[in-house]
Coordinates of C-alpha atoms and ligand atoms in Angstrom, one line a residue:
M24 CA 0.0 0.0 0.0
N25 CA 1.3 3.5 -0.7
A26 CA 0.9 6.6 1.4
T27 CA -2.0 7.9 -0.6
Q28 CA -4.0 4.8 -0.2
E29 CA -3.3 4.8 3.5
Q30 CA -4.5 8.3 3.9
L31 CA -7.6 7.6 1.9
K32 CA -8.3 4.6 4.0
L33 CA -8.0 6.6 7.1
Q34 CA -10.6 9.1 5.8
F35 CA -12.9 6.3 4.9
K36 CA -12.7 4.9 8.4
Q37 CA -13.8 8.2 9.8
A38 CA -16.6 8.6 7.3
L39 CA -17.8 5.1 8.1
V40 CA -17.9 5.8 11.8
A41 CA -19.6 9.2 11.2
A42 CA -22.2 7.6 9.0
F43 CA -22.9 4.3 10.7
G44 CA -21.3 4.4 14.2
A45 CA -18.2 3.2 16.0
D46 CA -18.8 -0.5 15.1
F47 CA -17.8 0.3 11.6
A48 CA -14.3 1.6 12.4
E49 CA -12.6 -1.6 11.3
V50 CA -14.6 -2.1 8.1
D51 CA -12.3 -2.5 5.1
P52 CA -13.1 0.3 2.6
I53 CA -12.0 -2.2 -0.2
L54 CA -10.0 0.5 -1.9
V55 CA -8.5 -0.6 -5.2
T56 CA -6.9 0.9 -8.1
A57 CA -9.6 1.8 -10.6
S58 CA -10.0 -0.8 -13.2
N59 CA -10.4 1.9 -15.9
P60 CA -8.6 5.2 -15.6
R61 CA -11.6 6.9 -17.1
F62 CA -13.4 6.4 -13.8
G63 CA -10.7 7.9 -11.8
D64 CA -7.7 6.6 -9.9
Y65 CA -9.1 4.6 -7.0
Q66 CA -12.4 2.9 -6.4
A67 CA -13.9 2.0 -3.0
N68 CA -16.2 -1.0 -3.1
V69 CA -17.2 -0.9 0.5
A70 CA -20.9 0.1 0.0
L71 CA -21.6 -3.1 -1.9
S72 CA -20.1 -5.2 0.9
L73 CA -22.2 -3.5 3.6
S74 CA -25.5 -3.8 1.9
K75 CA -26.6 -7.0 3.6
K76 CA -25.4 -5.9 7.0
L77 CA -27.1 -2.5 6.9
G78 CA -30.1 -3.7 4.9
K79 CA -29.9 -0.8 2.5
Q80 CA -29.2 -0.3 -1.2
P81 CA -25.5 0.1 -1.9
R82 CA -26.0 3.4 -3.7
A83 CA -27.7 4.8 -0.6
I84 CA -24.8 3.6 1.6
A85 CA -22.3 5.1 -0.9
S86 CA -24.0 8.5 -0.6
A87 CA -24.0 8.3 3.2
I88 CA -20.3 7.6 3.1
V89 CA -19.5 10.3 0.5
E90 CA -21.4 12.9 2.6
N91 CA -19.1 12.2 5.5
L92 CA -15.9 11.7 3.5
D93 CA -13.3 14.4 3.6
V94 CA -10.8 13.8 0.9
S95 CA -10.7 17.3 -0.5
E96 CA -6.9 17.5 0.0
I97 CA -6.3 14.5 -2.1
C98 CA -9.1 14.1 -4.5
E99 CA -11.6 15.8 -6.7
L100 CA -15.2 15.5 -5.5
P101 CA -16.0 11.7 -5.2
S102 CA -18.6 10.3 -7.5
I103 CA -20.8 7.3 -7.2
A104 CA -21.1 4.9 -10.1
G105 CA -22.8 1.8 -11.1
P106 CA -24.4 -0.2 -8.3
G107 CA -22.5 1.9 -5.7
F108 CA -18.8 2.2 -6.4
I109 CA -17.2 5.3 -5.0
N110 CA -14.8 6.7 -7.6
L111 CA -11.9 8.9 -6.6
Q112 CA -9.8 11.0 -8.8
L113 CA -6.5 12.4 -7.5
K114 CA -6.0 16.1 -7.6
T115 CA -3.3 17.4 -9.8
A116 CA -1.9 19.6 -7.0
Y117 CA -1.8 16.6 -4.8
L118 CA 0.1 14.6 -7.4
E119 CA 2.5 17.5 -7.9
A120 CA 3.3 17.8 -4.2
H121 CA 3.8 14.0 -4.0
I122 CA 6.1 13.8 -6.9
K123 CA 8.2 16.6 -5.4
A124 CA 8.3 14.8 -2.1
I125 CA 9.5 11.5 -3.5
Q126 CA 12.1 13.3 -5.7
A127 CA 13.8 14.4 -2.5
D128 CA 13.6 10.9 -0.9
S129 CA 16.3 8.3 -1.6
S130 CA 13.9 5.5 -1.1
L131 CA 11.3 7.1 -3.4
G132 CA 8.7 7.5 -0.7
I133 CA 8.4 3.7 -0.2
P134 CA 7.9 3.0 3.5
A135 CA 9.8 0.2 5.2
A136 CA 7.9 -2.8 6.6
K137 CA 5.9 -1.8 9.7
M138 CA 6.8 -5.0 11.4
P139 CA 10.2 -6.3 10.2
K140 CA 10.6 -10.0 10.8
R141 CA 12.9 -12.8 10.2
E142 CA 12.2 -14.5 7.0
I143 CA 13.9 -17.5 5.5
V144 CA 14.0 -18.0 1.7
D145 CA 15.0 -21.5 0.9
F146 CA 16.0 -21.4 -2.7
S147 CA 18.4 -22.7 -5.4
S148 CA 19.3 -25.9 -3.6
P149 CA 20.9 -28.0 -6.2
N150 CA 22.3 -31.5 -5.5
I151 CA 25.9 -32.4 -5.0
A152 CA 27.5 -34.5 -7.7
K153 CA 24.5 -33.8 -10.0
E154 CA 24.3 -31.0 -12.5
M155 CA 22.4 -27.8 -11.6
H156 CA 19.5 -27.8 -14.1
V157 CA 17.0 -25.2 -15.3
G158 CA 14.7 -26.0 -12.4
H159 CA 17.5 -24.8 -10.1
L160 CA 18.0 -21.8 -12.3
R161 CA 14.4 -20.8 -11.9
S162 CA 14.6 -21.3 -8.1
T163 CA 17.8 -19.2 -8.0
I164 CA 16.4 -16.3 -9.9
I165 CA 12.9 -16.3 -8.3
G166 CA 14.3 -16.9 -4.8
D167 CA 16.9 -14.2 -5.1
S168 CA 14.3 -11.7 -6.3
I169 CA 12.0 -12.5 -3.4
A170 CA 14.8 -12.2 -1.0
R171 CA 15.8 -8.8 -2.5
I172 CA 12.3 -7.5 -2.1
L173 CA 12.0 -8.6 1.5
E174 CA 15.4 -7.2 2.3
F175 CA 14.5 -3.9 0.7
Q176 CA 11.5 -3.7 3.0
G177 CA 13.7 -4.1 6.0
H178 CA 13.0 -7.7 6.9
D179 CA 15.8 -9.8 8.3
V180 CA 16.2 -12.3 5.6
L181 CA 18.2 -15.6 5.8
R182 CA 18.9 -16.9 2.3
L183 CA 19.4 -20.6 2.6
N184 CA 20.8 -23.0 0.0
H185 CA 19.3 -26.4 1.1
V186 CA 21.7 -28.4 -1.1
G187 CA 21.3 -32.1 -1.4
D188 CA 24.6 -33.1 0.1
W189 CA 23.7 -36.3 1.9
G190 CA 22.1 -39.6 1.3
T191 CA 22.6 -43.0 -0.2
Q192 CA 23.8 -41.5 -3.5
F193 CA 27.1 -40.8 -1.9
G194 CA 27.6 -44.4 -0.9
M195 CA 27.1 -45.4 -4.5
L196 CA 29.4 -42.7 -5.9
I197 CA 32.2 -43.2 -3.4
A198 CA 32.1 -47.0 -3.8
Y199 CA 32.3 -46.6 -7.5
L200 CA 35.1 -44.1 -7.5
R201 CA 37.1 -46.3 -5.1
E202 CA 37.2 -48.8 -7.9
V203 CA 37.7 -46.7 -11.0
Y204 CA 39.3 -43.5 -9.9
P205 CA 40.5 -43.5 -6.3
E206 CA 42.5 -40.3 -6.7
A207 CA 39.2 -38.4 -6.8
L208 CA 38.5 -39.4 -3.2
T209 CA 41.8 -38.2 -1.9
T210 CA 42.9 -35.3 -4.1
A211 CA 41.2 -32.0 -4.4
N212 CA 40.0 -31.0 -7.8
A213 CA 40.8 -34.3 -9.4
L214 CA 37.5 -34.2 -11.3
D215 CA 35.4 -31.5 -12.9
I216 CA 31.7 -31.5 -12.4
G217 CA 31.1 -32.9 -15.8
D218 CA 33.1 -36.0 -14.9
L219 CA 31.5 -36.1 -11.5
V220 CA 28.1 -36.2 -13.1
T221 CA 29.2 -38.9 -15.6
F222 CA 30.6 -41.0 -12.7
Y223 CA 27.4 -40.5 -10.8
R224 CA 25.4 -41.9 -13.8
K225 CA 27.7 -44.9 -14.2
A226 CA 27.6 -45.6 -10.4
K227 CA 23.8 -45.6 -10.5
L228 CA 23.7 -48.0 -13.5
R229 CA 26.1 -50.3 -11.6
F230 CA 24.1 -50.0 -8.5
D231 CA 20.9 -51.0 -10.2
A232 CA 22.5 -54.0 -11.9
D233 CA 24.9 -55.4 -9.4
E234 CA 23.9 -56.7 -6.0
A235 CA 27.3 -57.1 -4.6
F236 CA 28.0 -53.5 -5.5
Q237 CA 24.8 -52.4 -3.7
E238 CA 26.2 -54.0 -0.6
T239 CA 29.5 -52.2 -0.9
A240 CA 27.7 -48.9 -1.5
R241 CA 25.6 -49.4 1.6
Q242 CA 28.7 -50.1 3.6
E243 CA 30.0 -46.7 2.4
V244 CA 26.8 -45.0 3.6
V245 CA 27.3 -46.7 7.0
R246 CA 30.9 -45.5 7.1
L247 CA 29.9 -42.0 6.1
Q248 CA 27.2 -41.9 8.8
A249 CA 29.6 -43.3 11.4
G250 CA 32.1 -40.6 10.3
A251 CA 34.8 -42.9 9.0
E252 CA 37.7 -40.6 8.2
D253 CA 38.5 -41.6 4.7
T254 CA 34.9 -41.7 3.6
L255 CA 34.1 -38.4 5.2
H256 CA 37.2 -36.9 3.6
A257 CA 36.1 -38.2 0.2
W258 CA 32.6 -36.8 0.7
K259 CA 34.0 -33.4 1.6
L260 CA 36.1 -33.4 -1.6
L261 CA 33.1 -34.2 -3.7
C262 CA 31.0 -31.5 -2.1
E263 CA 33.7 -29.0 -2.5
Q264 CA 34.0 -29.9 -6.2
S265 CA 30.3 -29.3 -6.8
R266 CA 30.3 -26.2 -4.7
Q267 CA 32.9 -24.5 -6.9
E268 CA 30.8 -25.3 -9.9
F269 CA 27.7 -23.9 -8.4
Q270 CA 29.6 -20.8 -7.2
K271 CA 30.5 -20.0 -10.8
I272 CA 26.8 -19.8 -11.7
Y273 CA 26.0 -17.7 -8.6
D274 CA 28.8 -15.3 -9.5
L275 CA 27.5 -14.9 -13.0
L276 CA 24.0 -14.3 -11.7
D277 CA 25.2 -12.1 -8.9
V278 CA 23.3 -14.1 -6.3
K279 CA 24.2 -14.5 -2.7
V280 CA 23.0 -17.6 -0.8
T281 CA 24.3 -19.3 2.3
E282 CA 24.9 -23.0 2.0
R283 CA 23.2 -25.0 4.7
G284 CA 22.8 -28.4 3.1
E285 CA 20.8 -31.4 4.2
S286 CA 23.8 -32.8 6.0
F287 CA 23.6 -30.0 8.5
Y288 CA 20.4 -31.4 9.9
N289 CA 21.7 -35.0 10.0
P290 CA 22.4 -35.1 13.8
L291 CA 18.8 -34.0 14.4
L292 CA 17.1 -36.8 12.4
P293 CA 16.8 -39.4 15.2
T294 CA 15.1 -36.9 17.5
I295 CA 12.5 -36.1 14.8
V296 CA 11.5 -39.8 14.7
E297 CA 11.5 -40.1 18.5
D298 CA 9.4 -36.9 18.8
L299 CA 6.9 -38.0 16.2
E300 CA 6.7 -41.3 18.0
K301 CA 5.7 -39.5 21.2
T302 CA 2.9 -37.6 19.4
G303 CA 1.4 -40.9 18.4
L304 CA 1.4 -40.0 14.7
L305 CA 3.9 -42.7 13.8
V306 CA 2.8 -46.0 12.3
E307 CA 5.0 -48.9 11.3
S308 CA 4.3 -50.2 7.9
Q309 CA 6.4 -52.9 6.3
G310 CA 9.2 -52.1 8.7
A311 CA 9.2 -48.4 7.8
K312 CA 8.1 -45.6 10.2
C313 CA 5.4 -43.5 8.5
V314 CA 2.8 -40.9 9.1
F315 CA -0.5 -41.4 7.4
L316 CA -2.5 -38.3 6.6
E317 CA -5.9 -37.9 5.1
G318 CA -6.0 -36.6 1.6
F319 CA -2.7 -38.1 0.4
T320 CA -3.2 -41.1 -1.8
N321 CA -1.4 -42.6 -4.8
R322 CA -3.0 -43.1 -8.3
E323 CA -4.7 -46.3 -7.2
G324 CA -6.3 -44.4 -4.3
E325 CA -4.2 -46.1 -1.7
P326 CA -3.1 -44.0 1.3
L327 CA 0.3 -42.5 0.6
P328 CA 2.3 -42.2 3.9
L329 CA 5.1 -39.8 4.6
I330 CA 8.0 -42.2 5.4
V331 CA 10.3 -40.7 8.0
Q332 CA 12.5 -43.7 8.5
K333 CA 13.0 -46.5 6.1
S334 CA 13.1 -50.2 7.1
D335 CA 16.9 -50.2 6.7
G336 CA 17.1 -47.3 9.3
G337 CA 17.8 -44.6 6.7
Y338 CA 16.1 -41.3 6.6
N339 CA 14.3 -39.5 3.8
Y340 CA 14.2 -36.1 2.1
A341 CA 11.1 -35.3 4.2
T342 CA 12.7 -36.3 7.5
T343 CA 15.4 -33.7 6.8
D344 CA 12.8 -31.1 5.9
L345 CA 11.0 -31.7 9.1
A346 CA 14.3 -31.3 11.0
A347 CA 15.1 -28.2 9.0
L348 CA 11.7 -26.8 9.7
R349 CA 12.0 -27.2 13.5
Y350 CA 15.5 -25.8 13.5
R351 CA 14.5 -22.8 11.5
I352 CA 11.6 -22.1 13.8
Q353 CA 13.4 -22.8 17.1
Q354 CA 17.0 -21.7 16.4
D355 CA 16.6 -19.2 13.5
E356 CA 13.4 -17.8 14.9
A357 CA 11.9 -17.5 11.5
K358 CA 8.4 -16.1 11.2
R359 CA 8.0 -16.9 7.6
I360 CA 9.7 -19.7 5.7
I361 CA 9.5 -19.6 1.9
Y362 CA 10.4 -22.6 -0.2
V363 CA 11.1 -22.0 -3.8
T364 CA 10.9 -25.2 -5.9
D365 CA 9.3 -26.6 -8.9
A366 CA 5.6 -27.3 -8.7
G367 CA 6.3 -31.0 -8.9
Q368 CA 7.3 -31.0 -5.3
A369 CA 4.0 -29.4 -4.1
N370 CA 2.9 -32.7 -2.6
H371 CA 6.1 -33.1 -0.6
F372 CA 5.7 -29.7 0.9
A373 CA 2.0 -30.0 1.7
Q374 CA 2.7 -33.4 3.3
F375 CA 5.6 -32.6 5.6
I376 CA 4.1 -29.3 6.6
Q377 CA 0.9 -30.9 7.6
V378 CA 2.8 -33.5 9.6
A379 CA 4.7 -30.7 11.4
R380 CA 1.4 -28.9 12.1
K381 CA -0.2 -32.1 13.5
A382 CA 2.9 -32.6 15.7
G383 CA 2.4 -29.1 17.1
W384 CA 5.7 -27.9 15.8
V385 CA 4.4 -24.8 14.0
P386 CA 3.4 -21.9 16.2
D387 CA 0.5 -19.7 15.1
D388 CA 2.7 -16.8 14.3
V389 CA 4.8 -18.8 11.8
E390 CA 3.9 -18.9 8.2
L391 CA 5.1 -21.6 5.9
V392 CA 4.8 -21.0 2.1
H393 CA 5.7 -23.2 -0.8
V394 CA 6.4 -21.0 -3.8
P395 CA 6.0 -23.4 -6.7
F396 CA 7.0 -22.7 -10.3
G397 CA 6.4 -24.3 -13.7
L398 CA 8.7 -26.0 -16.2
V399 CA 11.0 -24.4 -18.6
L400 CA 10.1 -25.5 -22.1
G401 CA 12.0 -25.4 -25.4
E402 CA 10.6 -23.5 -28.4
D403 CA 9.0 -26.7 -29.5
G404 CA 6.9 -26.7 -26.3
K405 CA 8.7 -29.8 -25.1
K406 CA 11.1 -30.2 -22.2
F407 CA 14.0 -27.8 -22.6
K408 CA 16.9 -29.7 -24.2
T409 CA 19.9 -29.1 -26.4
R410 CA 19.6 -29.8 -30.1
S411 CA 21.2 -33.2 -29.6
G412 CA 18.7 -34.0 -26.9
D413 CA 20.9 -33.6 -23.8
T414 CA 20.1 -31.5 -20.8
V415 CA 21.3 -28.0 -21.1
R416 CA 24.2 -27.0 -18.9
L417 CA 23.4 -23.8 -17.1
Q418 CA 26.9 -22.4 -17.8
D419 CA 26.3 -22.9 -21.5
L420 CA 22.8 -21.4 -21.4
L421 CA 24.1 -18.2 -19.8
D422 CA 27.1 -18.0 -22.0
E423 CA 24.9 -18.3 -25.0
A424 CA 22.7 -15.5 -23.8
I425 CA 25.7 -13.3 -23.4
A426 CA 27.1 -14.2 -26.8
R427 CA 23.8 -13.4 -28.5
A428 CA 23.5 -10.1 -26.6
R429 CA 26.9 -9.3 -27.8
A430 CA 26.1 -10.2 -31.5
D431 CA 23.0 -8.0 -31.3
L432 CA 25.0 -5.1 -29.8
E433 CA 27.7 -5.4 -32.5
V434 CA 25.1 -5.2 -35.2
R435 CA 23.6 -2.1 -33.6
L436 CA 27.0 -0.4 -33.2
K437 CA 27.7 -0.9 -36.9
E438 CA 24.3 0.5 -37.8
E439 CA 24.8 3.5 -35.6
E440 CA 28.5 3.8 -36.7
R441 CA 29.6 3.8 -33.1
K442 CA 33.0 2.7 -31.9
E443 CA 33.2 1.3 -28.4
T444 CA 35.9 -0.3 -26.4
E445 CA 36.1 -4.1 -26.0
E446 CA 35.5 -3.6 -22.2
F447 CA 32.3 -1.7 -22.9
I448 CA 31.0 -4.2 -25.4
Q449 CA 31.7 -7.1 -23.1
H450 CA 30.2 -5.5 -20.1
V451 CA 27.0 -4.5 -21.9
A452 CA 26.7 -8.0 -23.4
E453 CA 27.0 -9.6 -20.0
V454 CA 24.5 -7.3 -18.3
V455 CA 22.0 -7.6 -21.2
G456 CA 22.4 -11.4 -21.6
I457 CA 22.0 -12.2 -17.9
S458 CA 19.3 -9.7 -17.4
A459 CA 17.4 -11.1 -20.3
V460 CA 17.5 -14.6 -18.9
K461 CA 16.4 -13.4 -15.4
Y462 CA 13.7 -11.1 -16.7
A463 CA 12.2 -13.7 -19.1
D464 CA 11.8 -16.0 -16.1
L465 CA 10.5 -13.4 -13.6
S466 CA 8.1 -11.7 -15.9
Q467 CA 6.0 -14.9 -16.3
N468 CA 3.5 -15.8 -13.6
R469 CA 5.8 -18.3 -12.0
T470 CA 3.2 -21.0 -11.6
S471 CA 2.9 -21.5 -15.4
N472 CA 5.4 -23.2 -17.7
Y473 CA 7.3 -20.9 -19.9
I474 CA 9.0 -21.2 -23.3
F475 CA 12.7 -20.4 -23.3
S476 CA 13.5 -18.3 -26.3
Y477 CA 16.7 -16.3 -26.7
D478 CA 15.1 -14.2 -29.5
K479 CA 12.2 -13.2 -27.4
M480 CA 14.1 -12.4 -24.3
L481 CA 16.6 -10.3 -26.1
D482 CA 14.1 -8.4 -28.2
L483 CA 14.5 -4.6 -27.7
K484 CA 10.8 -4.2 -27.9
G485 CA 8.3 -5.9 -25.7
N486 CA 8.2 -6.9 -22.0
T487 CA 11.9 -7.7 -21.9
A488 CA 15.0 -6.7 -19.9
P489 CA 16.6 -4.9 -22.9
Y490 CA 13.5 -2.8 -23.3
M491 CA 13.7 -1.7 -19.7
L492 CA 17.4 -1.2 -19.8
Y493 CA 17.0 0.9 -22.9
A494 CA 14.4 3.1 -21.3
Y495 CA 16.8 3.7 -18.4
A496 CA 19.8 4.4 -20.7
R497 CA 17.7 6.7 -22.8
I498 CA 17.0 8.9 -19.7
Q499 CA 20.6 9.0 -18.8
G500 CA 21.2 10.1 -22.4
I501 CA 18.9 13.1 -21.8
S502 CA 21.0 14.1 -18.9
R503 CA 24.2 13.7 -21.0
K504 CA 22.8 15.6 -23.9
G505 CA 21.6 18.5 -21.8
G506 CA 24.6 18.5 -19.6
I507 CA 22.3 18.0 -16.6
D508 CA 23.1 16.5 -13.3
F509 CA 19.9 15.0 -12.1
E510 CA 21.1 15.1 -8.5
E511 CA 21.3 18.9 -8.8
L512 CA 17.7 19.4 -9.9
G513 CA 17.2 20.5 -6.4
N514 CA 14.5 20.7 -3.9
N515 CA 13.1 24.0 -5.1
A516 CA 12.3 22.5 -8.5
K517 CA 8.6 23.1 -9.2
V518 CA 6.6 20.2 -10.4
L519 CA 3.9 21.0 -12.9
L520 CA 1.8 18.2 -14.4
E521 CA 0.2 19.9 -17.4
H522 CA -0.1 17.3 -20.0
E523 CA -2.1 14.1 -19.9
T524 CA 1.1 12.1 -20.5
E525 CA 2.7 13.8 -17.5
L526 CA -0.2 13.0 -15.3
G527 CA -0.2 9.4 -16.4
L528 CA 3.5 9.0 -15.8
A529 CA 3.3 10.8 -12.4
K530 CA 0.6 8.5 -11.2
C531 CA 2.5 5.5 -12.3
L532 CA 5.6 6.7 -10.5
L533 CA 3.7 6.8 -7.2
Q534 CA 2.6 3.2 -7.4
L535 CA 5.9 1.3 -6.8
G536 CA 5.3 1.0 -3.1
E537 CA 1.9 -0.6 -3.7
V538 CA 3.4 -3.1 -6.1
I539 CA 6.2 -4.0 -3.8
S540 CA 3.9 -4.7 -0.9
T541 CA 1.6 -6.8 -3.0
V542 CA 4.6 -8.9 -4.0
E543 CA 5.6 -9.2 -0.4
Q544 CA 2.3 -10.9 0.2
D545 CA 1.8 -13.1 -2.9
L546 CA 5.4 -13.6 -3.8
L547 CA 4.8 -13.1 -7.5
P548 CA 7.7 -11.0 -8.9
N549 CA 5.9 -10.8 -12.3
R550 CA 3.8 -8.1 -10.8
L551 CA 6.9 -6.0 -10.4
C552 CA 7.9 -6.7 -14.0
D553 CA 4.5 -5.7 -15.3
Y554 CA 4.7 -2.5 -13.4
L555 CA 8.2 -1.6 -14.7
F556 CA 7.0 -2.4 -18.2
Q557 CA 4.1 -0.1 -17.8
L558 CA 6.3 2.6 -16.4
S559 CA 8.7 2.4 -19.3
Q560 CA 5.8 2.5 -21.7
K561 CA 4.4 5.6 -20.0
F562 CA 7.7 7.2 -20.0
N563 CA 8.2 6.5 -23.7
V564 CA 4.8 8.0 -24.5
F565 CA 5.6 11.0 -22.4
Y566 CA 9.0 11.5 -24.0
D567 CA 8.0 10.7 -27.6
R568 CA 5.3 13.3 -27.6
N569 CA 8.0 15.6 -28.9
Q570 CA 5.7 18.4 -30.1
G571 CA 3.5 18.4 -27.1
V572 CA 6.0 17.7 -24.4
P573 CA 9.5 18.5 -25.2
V574 CA 11.9 18.1 -22.3
L575 CA 15.2 19.8 -23.0
S576 CA 13.8 22.5 -25.2
A577 CA 10.9 23.5 -22.9
E578 CA 10.8 26.8 -21.1
E579 CA 11.3 27.0 -17.4
P580 CA 9.7 26.0 -15.0
L581 CA 8.4 23.3 -17.3
R582 CA 11.8 22.1 -18.3
T583 CA 12.9 21.3 -14.8
S584 CA 9.6 19.8 -13.9
R585 CA 9.9 17.4 -16.8
L586 CA 13.4 16.6 -16.0
V587 CA 12.2 15.7 -12.5
L588 CA 9.9 13.2 -14.1
C589 CA 12.7 11.8 -16.2
D590 CA 15.0 11.5 -13.2
L591 CA 12.3 9.8 -11.1
T592 CA 11.5 7.4 -13.9
A593 CA 15.1 6.4 -14.1
R594 CA 15.5 6.0 -10.3
T595 CA 12.3 4.0 -10.1
L596 CA 13.4 1.7 -12.9
K597 CA 16.8 1.3 -11.3
L598 CA 15.3 0.4 -8.0
G599 CA 12.7 -1.9 -9.4
L600 CA 15.2 -3.7 -11.6
S601 CA 17.6 -4.1 -8.7
L602 CA 14.8 -5.9 -6.8
L603 CA 14.7 -8.3 -9.7
G604 CA 18.5 -8.8 -9.5
I605 CA 19.0 -6.7 -12.6
Q606 CA 21.7 -4.1 -13.0
V607 CA 21.2 -1.0 -15.1
L608 CA 23.5 0.4 -17.8
E609 CA 24.2 4.1 -18.2
R610 CA 24.8 3.5 -21.8
M611 CA 24.1 0.6 -24.1
Ligands
LIG701 N1 17.5 -30.3 -3.6 C1 16.1 -30.2 -4.0 C2 16.0 -30.5 -5.5 O1 17.0 -30.4 -6.2 C3 15.5 -28.9 -3.6 C4 15.4 -28.6 -2.1 C5 14.4 -27.6 -1.8 N2 14.3 -27.3 -0.4 C6 13.8 -28.0 0.6 N3 13.9 -27.6 1.8 N4 13.3 -29.2 0.3 O2 14.9 -30.7 -5.9

């Protein structure tokens, strides 16, 4: 919510009390952005919602509210429309004052969270010895953006990388490497991740086919769990190897995340089982310790238990998640835990979260949210693959985006007969390429699948990163061309919103706070993308109306006023993009 909405809400509260009595003080005025700008800027739907309670026609209720409503500082005279909507149109003088106020504010008038709290974002979370795939890329990009937004609002955010660094796969891998490539278990960096992944695949094949090998692998797991020195050392080396590979991707993406892998919770697993036993939720089924919940069945309709301890004594992915959950609540004191994974894991989250609730481990003031996302598809609409049908390596994917951004740039430089340094070209290509990948992902409603297309994401027109970056660079170009230092525009700059395009742009500039707080709640970064896209479009309309609204050639005080709008647009874009993990370019 932004300051304007808050003020309006306050006025509605008073009007409701004046019209219907003190009982109505807490009634939500249902104030929303008007669906159609022709009807004004905001619309209050409260009259309709009170009709039943008051036993009156909504229009009569709306009139009673309007009679008692004092919004004359902010809005033109409110009007009642349709069945009883109250329409509000912001006054130009009010908008002018507001624009001036946020111009002087480094956080653009966006208030910090009223109640900052500890929030955990569990994201990225690839698996050791396996390749990081596009699913992890989505988790990394979306999780990072969510974390940035919460951090910006002043929450105390713990970014956790719940890497898969424990489990039976290590037994298999270590047993296999002991046979075929023992140096890998004693020498650092003896393998690169590609080899590691290949060895992992071969180990798995061997495991599935060879019973004696299965036994050896199990022995290794036992040794690992018992902390046998050589096995533990080998495990650490393998983890380190993967970690270095993952870090390359995080560096490219400029993402910070703290590793706290599954192994961290290992010592806590036996207690989880014991404590569940005490709650009476645990049932033994075919030697395994399980919790049965209503509503979880397999395709045949048979109950699908959550297995917390297998018949061989081993623990599961879910057991670790239960332990992590308790640790995060008790030790980290998290008030909201956000898990960013593919939608395919929705059941897993629903299930262990329900078990934790049943066990009484989730206090009322703790919120647990699974943030699911869809698949990345190739341009053929099928699973994203390379031409030869292999899974795409993230490093290759990002390199390709950068290479294509570079090729596009080189064509543009030729056309414009510009000469730039190699350093400039490479920097622009990297920023554009990486931003394009991030933005393409974030601008989709994350719950749907999306089609990965380099051509689309790098298009200079449309809802893409290059379009947004270009709008920003264009504004910086105005300042260069006019020899203007935006920071020097000063506090005594007069803001005059004369033209329709100026009003439209000003209103849009005042909405960022509202958008951010919506994303804080529903964790859908595409709302922020939509907003920034709209803003860039509004700016371009404002700026392109050259005859009506010239900027640099306008007379004072209009010139400065328009420059303030330019500067605010640039700062809003920069801030908004930074919350998506996207860096701006002064020139491109
Ligand atoms: N390692 C898992 C995977 O690759 C994701 C882990 C997500 N976080 C969690 N707490 N389960 O799918």
